[in-house]
């Protein structure tokens, strides 16, 4: 399941992020790449332990904690602290797959990467190229979103970032371990949650079938979730 979530950050937040990241230290993006992806990767990143990365990363997590679409789609268990990358003209990232397990630096925590996320920080009209191209069962999907919007996609997908040919592509990216490991099960829960929300509006929260479907949702979570 590939989901685009608009307005994760407000316009004002995006402005603040860009100003702070302008002054960040930037290093070669291959520091977090595995052996295969390092060969394909050409960009820069704010270091994982830089204060600016941690502060802005926490602001991303705060925004997501209040985002109903994200919570319903991801059912997050553990979230890797968000990182920040920058693709200048000529940069890109060839086709690769993200590492399955990500240790969080300086902690004993390890995150199994079920979902990958990219939060766009520059307006799409300010750069050419820089599309996130994700291979899916229905063909390649090209994703390039408004500043402040985020895409969530299965980490099991092959993907790439097309070469930037004008301007700069600035983004936050991270991975998460979901309470529900299987993408198909998670997609069913997301659809069911959507329908329950819609029926709650038309039939009211006290409606017998709404209550029964809510029970089905929670009993499926009980069956499929790890905590
Ligand atoms: Ni990747």
Tab-separated table of C-alpha atoms and ligand atoms in Angstrom:
chain	number	residue	atom	x	y	z
A	1	UNK	CA	0.000	0.000	0.000
A	2	UNK	CA	1.333	3.407	-0.994
A	3	UNK	CA	-0.261	6.374	0.770
A	4	UNK	CA	0.299	10.099	0.313
A	5	UNK	CA	-0.527	12.221	3.364
A	6	UNK	CA	-0.974	15.963	2.729
A	7	UNK	CA	-0.104	18.751	5.194
A	8	UNK	CA	1.919	16.726	7.701
A	9	UNK	CA	3.782	20.006	8.284
A	10	UNK	CA	2.256	23.471	7.893
A	11	UNK	CA	3.711	26.027	5.453
A	12	UNK	CA	5.204	27.916	8.419
A	13	UNK	CA	6.834	24.749	9.770
A	14	UNK	CA	8.297	23.946	6.354
A	15	UNK	CA	9.811	27.465	6.197
A	16	UNK	CA	11.410	26.969	9.613
A	17	UNK	CA	12.746	23.550	8.604
A	18	UNK	CA	14.325	24.950	5.438
A	19	UNK	CA	15.981	27.841	7.278
A	20	UNK	CA	17.380	25.560	9.974
A	21	UNK	CA	18.578	22.967	7.468
A	22	UNK	CA	20.346	25.672	5.433
A	23	UNK	CA	22.677	26.085	8.396
A	24	UNK	CA	23.035	22.337	9.098
A	25	UNK	CA	26.267	20.411	8.610
A	26	UNK	CA	25.862	18.200	5.503
A	27	UNK	CA	27.809	14.966	4.948
A	28	UNK	CA	28.002	12.306	2.238
A	29	UNK	CA	24.702	10.380	2.201
A	30	UNK	CA	26.478	7.029	1.957
A	31	UNK	CA	26.994	7.029	5.766
A	32	UNK	CA	23.616	5.297	6.264
A	33	UNK	CA	23.650	3.161	3.103
A	34	UNK	CA	24.235	-0.588	2.905
A	35	UNK	CA	26.904	-1.952	0.539
A	36	UNK	CA	24.602	-2.278	-2.486
A	37	UNK	CA	22.828	1.028	-2.048
A	38	UNK	CA	26.054	2.968	-1.294
A	39	UNK	CA	27.166	2.358	-4.880
A	40	UNK	CA	23.897	3.825	-6.191
A	41	UNK	CA	23.594	6.790	-3.821
A	42	UNK	CA	24.639	10.364	-4.571
A	43	UNK	CA	23.315	12.987	-2.148
A	44	UNK	CA	24.101	14.617	1.203
A	45	UNK	CA	22.547	14.134	4.655
A	46	UNK	CA	22.438	15.976	7.951
A	47	UNK	CA	24.384	13.691	10.361
A	48	UNK	CA	22.157	11.407	12.445
A	49	UNK	CA	23.449	12.865	15.734
A	50	UNK	CA	23.493	16.563	14.711
A	51	UNK	CA	21.392	18.679	17.092
A	52	UNK	CA	19.409	20.218	14.238
A	53	UNK	CA	18.519	16.769	12.870
A	54	UNK	CA	17.330	15.581	16.280
A	55	UNK	CA	15.258	18.703	16.980
A	56	UNK	CA	13.590	18.760	13.570
A	57	UNK	CA	13.189	14.973	13.663
A	58	UNK	CA	11.312	15.308	16.967
A	59	UNK	CA	9.094	17.977	15.392
A	60	UNK	CA	8.239	15.522	12.578
A	61	UNK	CA	7.369	12.835	15.153
A	62	UNK	CA	5.188	15.316	17.091
A	63	UNK	CA	3.297	16.182	13.901
A	64	UNK	CA	2.792	12.496	13.064
A	65	UNK	CA	1.572	11.656	16.571
A	66	UNK	CA	-1.486	13.835	15.850
A	67	UNK	CA	-2.049	12.695	12.269
A	68	UNK	CA	-5.003	10.267	12.105
A	69	UNK	CA	-4.258	9.101	8.544
A	70	UNK	CA	-0.654	8.254	9.428
A	71	UNK	CA	-1.642	6.384	12.603
A	72	UNK	CA	-4.340	4.388	10.810
A	73	UNK	CA	-2.146	3.537	7.806
A	74	UNK	CA	1.087	2.772	9.657
A	75	UNK	CA	-0.035	1.394	13.046
A	76	UNK	CA	3.460	2.358	14.227
A	77	UNK	CA	5.312	0.375	16.889
A	78	UNK	CA	8.852	1.826	16.579
A	79	UNK	CA	9.873	4.812	14.462
A	80	UNK	CA	13.480	5.427	13.425
A	81	UNK	CA	14.449	9.034	14.276
A	82	UNK	CA	13.773	11.000	11.068
A	83	UNK	CA	16.808	11.957	8.957
A	84	UNK	CA	17.221	14.728	6.393
A	85	UNK	CA	18.700	14.564	2.920
A	86	UNK	CA	19.446	16.944	0.102
A	87	UNK	CA	19.828	16.273	-3.619
A	88	UNK	CA	21.519	19.049	-5.587
A	89	UNK	CA	21.628	19.244	-9.372
A	90	UNK	CA	23.284	16.054	-10.635
A	91	UNK	CA	22.455	14.035	-7.494
A	92	UNK	CA	20.229	10.946	-7.486
A	93	UNK	CA	19.809	7.510	-5.944
A	94	UNK	CA	19.725	4.470	-8.224
A	95	UNK	CA	17.391	1.528	-7.712
A	96	UNK	CA	17.863	-0.168	-4.339
A	97	UNK	CA	16.079	-1.713	-1.391
A	98	UNK	CA	16.296	-0.314	2.146
A	99	UNK	CA	18.089	-2.395	4.814
A	100	UNK	CA	15.676	-4.683	6.687
A	101	UNK	CA	16.964	-3.791	10.162
A	102	UNK	CA	18.092	-0.336	11.318
A	103	UNK	CA	19.940	0.029	14.630
A	104	UNK	CA	19.291	3.422	16.255
A	105	UNK	CA	22.713	4.949	16.861
A	106	UNK	CA	23.784	5.153	20.515
A	107	UNK	CA	20.884	2.968	21.731
A	108	UNK	CA	20.128	-0.781	21.915
A	109	UNK	CA	16.988	-0.190	19.787
A	110	UNK	CA	16.681	-1.895	16.422
A	111	UNK	CA	13.842	-1.134	14.021
A	112	UNK	CA	12.590	-3.668	11.467
A	113	UNK	CA	11.774	-1.527	8.450
A	114	UNK	CA	8.194	-2.376	7.431
A	115	UNK	CA	7.415	1.066	5.998
A	116	UNK	CA	9.559	3.793	4.473
A	117	UNK	CA	8.548	7.459	4.538
A	118	UNK	CA	9.636	10.534	2.604
A	119	UNK	CA	8.439	13.973	3.737
A	120	UNK	CA	9.002	16.575	1.022
A	121	UNK	CA	10.358	19.970	2.154
A	122	UNK	CA	10.779	21.866	-1.125
A	123	UNK	CA	7.941	22.866	-3.445
A	124	UNK	CA	7.869	20.592	-6.534
A	125	UNK	CA	8.060	23.539	-8.963
A	126	UNK	CA	11.416	24.629	-7.521
A	127	UNK	CA	13.302	21.603	-8.886
A	128	UNK	CA	13.254	19.215	-11.843
A	129	UNK	CA	13.832	15.471	-11.437
A	130	UNK	CA	14.072	14.184	-7.875
A	131	UNK	CA	10.979	11.978	-8.226
A	132	UNK	CA	10.737	9.065	-5.836
A	133	UNK	CA	10.039	6.122	-8.168
A	134	UNK	CA	8.581	3.102	-6.368
A	135	UNK	CA	8.106	-0.305	-8.021
A	136	UNK	CA	4.668	-1.716	-7.193
A	137	UNK	CA	2.590	-4.678	-8.389
A	138	UNK	CA	0.807	-2.160	-10.666
A	139	UNK	CA	3.995	-0.746	-12.191
A	140	UNK	CA	6.326	2.078	-11.214
A	141	UNK	CA	4.730	4.979	-9.283
A	142	UNK	CA	6.419	8.370	-9.506
A	143	UNK	CA	5.938	10.445	-6.383
A	144	UNK	CA	6.756	14.140	-5.998
A	145	UNK	CA	4.617	15.947	-3.451
A	146	UNK	CA	3.936	19.448	-2.155
A	147	UNK	CA	6.240	20.750	0.580
A	148	UNK	CA	4.931	19.413	3.894
A	149	UNK	CA	3.350	16.259	2.384
A	150	UNK	CA	4.599	12.724	2.992
A	151	UNK	CA	4.512	9.383	1.197
A	152	UNK	CA	4.441	6.081	3.071
A	153	UNK	CA	5.314	2.884	1.168
A	154	UNK	CA	6.363	-0.698	1.929
A	155	UNK	CA	10.097	-0.945	2.653
A	156	UNK	CA	10.062	-4.212	0.701
A	157	UNK	CA	9.692	-2.188	-2.544
A	158	UNK	CA	12.539	-1.478	-4.929
A	159	UNK	CA	12.770	2.289	-5.361
A	160	UNK	CA	14.999	5.097	-6.606
A	161	UNK	CA	15.255	8.886	-6.724
A	162	UNK	CA	15.610	10.215	-10.261
A	163	UNK	CA	18.510	12.577	-10.940
A	164	UNK	CA	17.842	16.217	-10.054
A	165	UNK	CA	18.427	18.338	-13.167
A	166	UNK	CA	17.542	21.771	-11.694
A	167	UNK	CA	17.342	23.160	-8.172
A	168	UNK	CA	17.459	21.270	-4.878
A	169	UNK	CA	15.321	18.494	-3.446
A	170	UNK	CA	15.185	18.639	0.348
A	171	UNK	CA	13.371	15.945	2.345
A	172	UNK	CA	13.061	14.127	5.617
A	173	UNK	CA	13.059	10.337	5.472
A	174	UNK	CA	12.707	7.526	7.963
A	175	UNK	CA	11.527	3.972	8.490
A	176	UNK	CA	9.173	2.383	10.921
A	177	UNK	CA	8.253	-0.958	12.372
A	178	UNK	CA	4.513	-1.469	12.335
A	179	UNK	CA	2.499	-3.368	14.937
A	180	UNK	CA	1.185	-5.282	11.890
A	181	UNK	CA	4.110	-6.663	9.917
A	182	UNK	CA	2.209	-7.812	6.829
A	183	UNK	CA	1.411	-5.117	4.278
A	184	UNK	CA	-1.765	-6.878	3.077
A	185	UNK	CA	-3.182	-7.207	6.600
A	186	UNK	CA	-2.309	-3.583	7.340
A	187	UNK	CA	-4.065	-2.461	4.134
A	188	UNK	CA	-7.247	-4.355	5.133
A	189	UNK	CA	-7.221	-2.683	8.551
A	190	UNK	CA	-6.793	0.733	6.947
A	191	UNK	CA	-9.766	0.176	4.607
A	192	UNK	CA	-11.905	-1.169	7.433
A	193	UNK	CA	-11.032	1.803	9.653
A	194	UNK	CA	-11.979	4.181	6.822
A	195	UNK	CA	-15.364	2.543	6.363
A	196	UNK	CA	-16.064	2.536	10.096
A	197	UNK	CA	-15.253	6.272	10.278
A	198	UNK	CA	-17.578	6.990	7.332
A	199	UNK	CA	-20.414	4.841	8.725
A	200	UNK	CA	-20.028	6.471	12.139
A	201	UNK	CA	-20.825	9.817	10.506
A	202	UNK	CA	-23.847	8.606	8.518
A	203	UNK	CA	-25.330	6.129	11.058
A	204	UNK	CA	-24.007	7.473	14.366
A	205	UNK	CA	-21.591	5.880	16.838
A	206	UNK	CA	-24.417	4.006	18.631
A	207	UNK	CA	-25.513	2.101	15.512
A	208	UNK	CA	-25.404	-1.657	16.091
A	209	UNK	CA	-23.525	-2.488	12.884
A	210	UNK	CA	-20.974	0.280	13.527
A	211	UNK	CA	-20.371	-1.237	16.958
A	212	UNK	CA	-20.043	-4.746	15.481
A	213	UNK	CA	-17.579	-3.571	12.767
A	214	UNK	CA	-15.567	-1.690	15.412
A	215	UNK	CA	-15.372	-4.988	17.260
A	216	UNK	CA	-14.173	-6.757	14.097
A	217	UNK	CA	-11.448	-4.083	13.668
A	218	UNK	CA	-10.165	-4.485	17.209
A	219	UNK	CA	-10.359	-8.267	17.099
A	220	UNK	CA	-8.290	-8.299	13.892
A	221	UNK	CA	-5.714	-6.025	15.598
A	222	UNK	CA	-5.728	-8.452	18.532
A	223	UNK	CA	-5.051	-11.317	16.105
A	224	UNK	CA	-2.392	-9.638	13.951
A	225	UNK	CA	-0.580	-7.031	16.053
A	226	UNK	CA	2.709	-7.310	17.947
A	227	UNK	CA	3.368	-4.831	20.728
B	1	LIG	NI1	15.754	3.922	-0.006
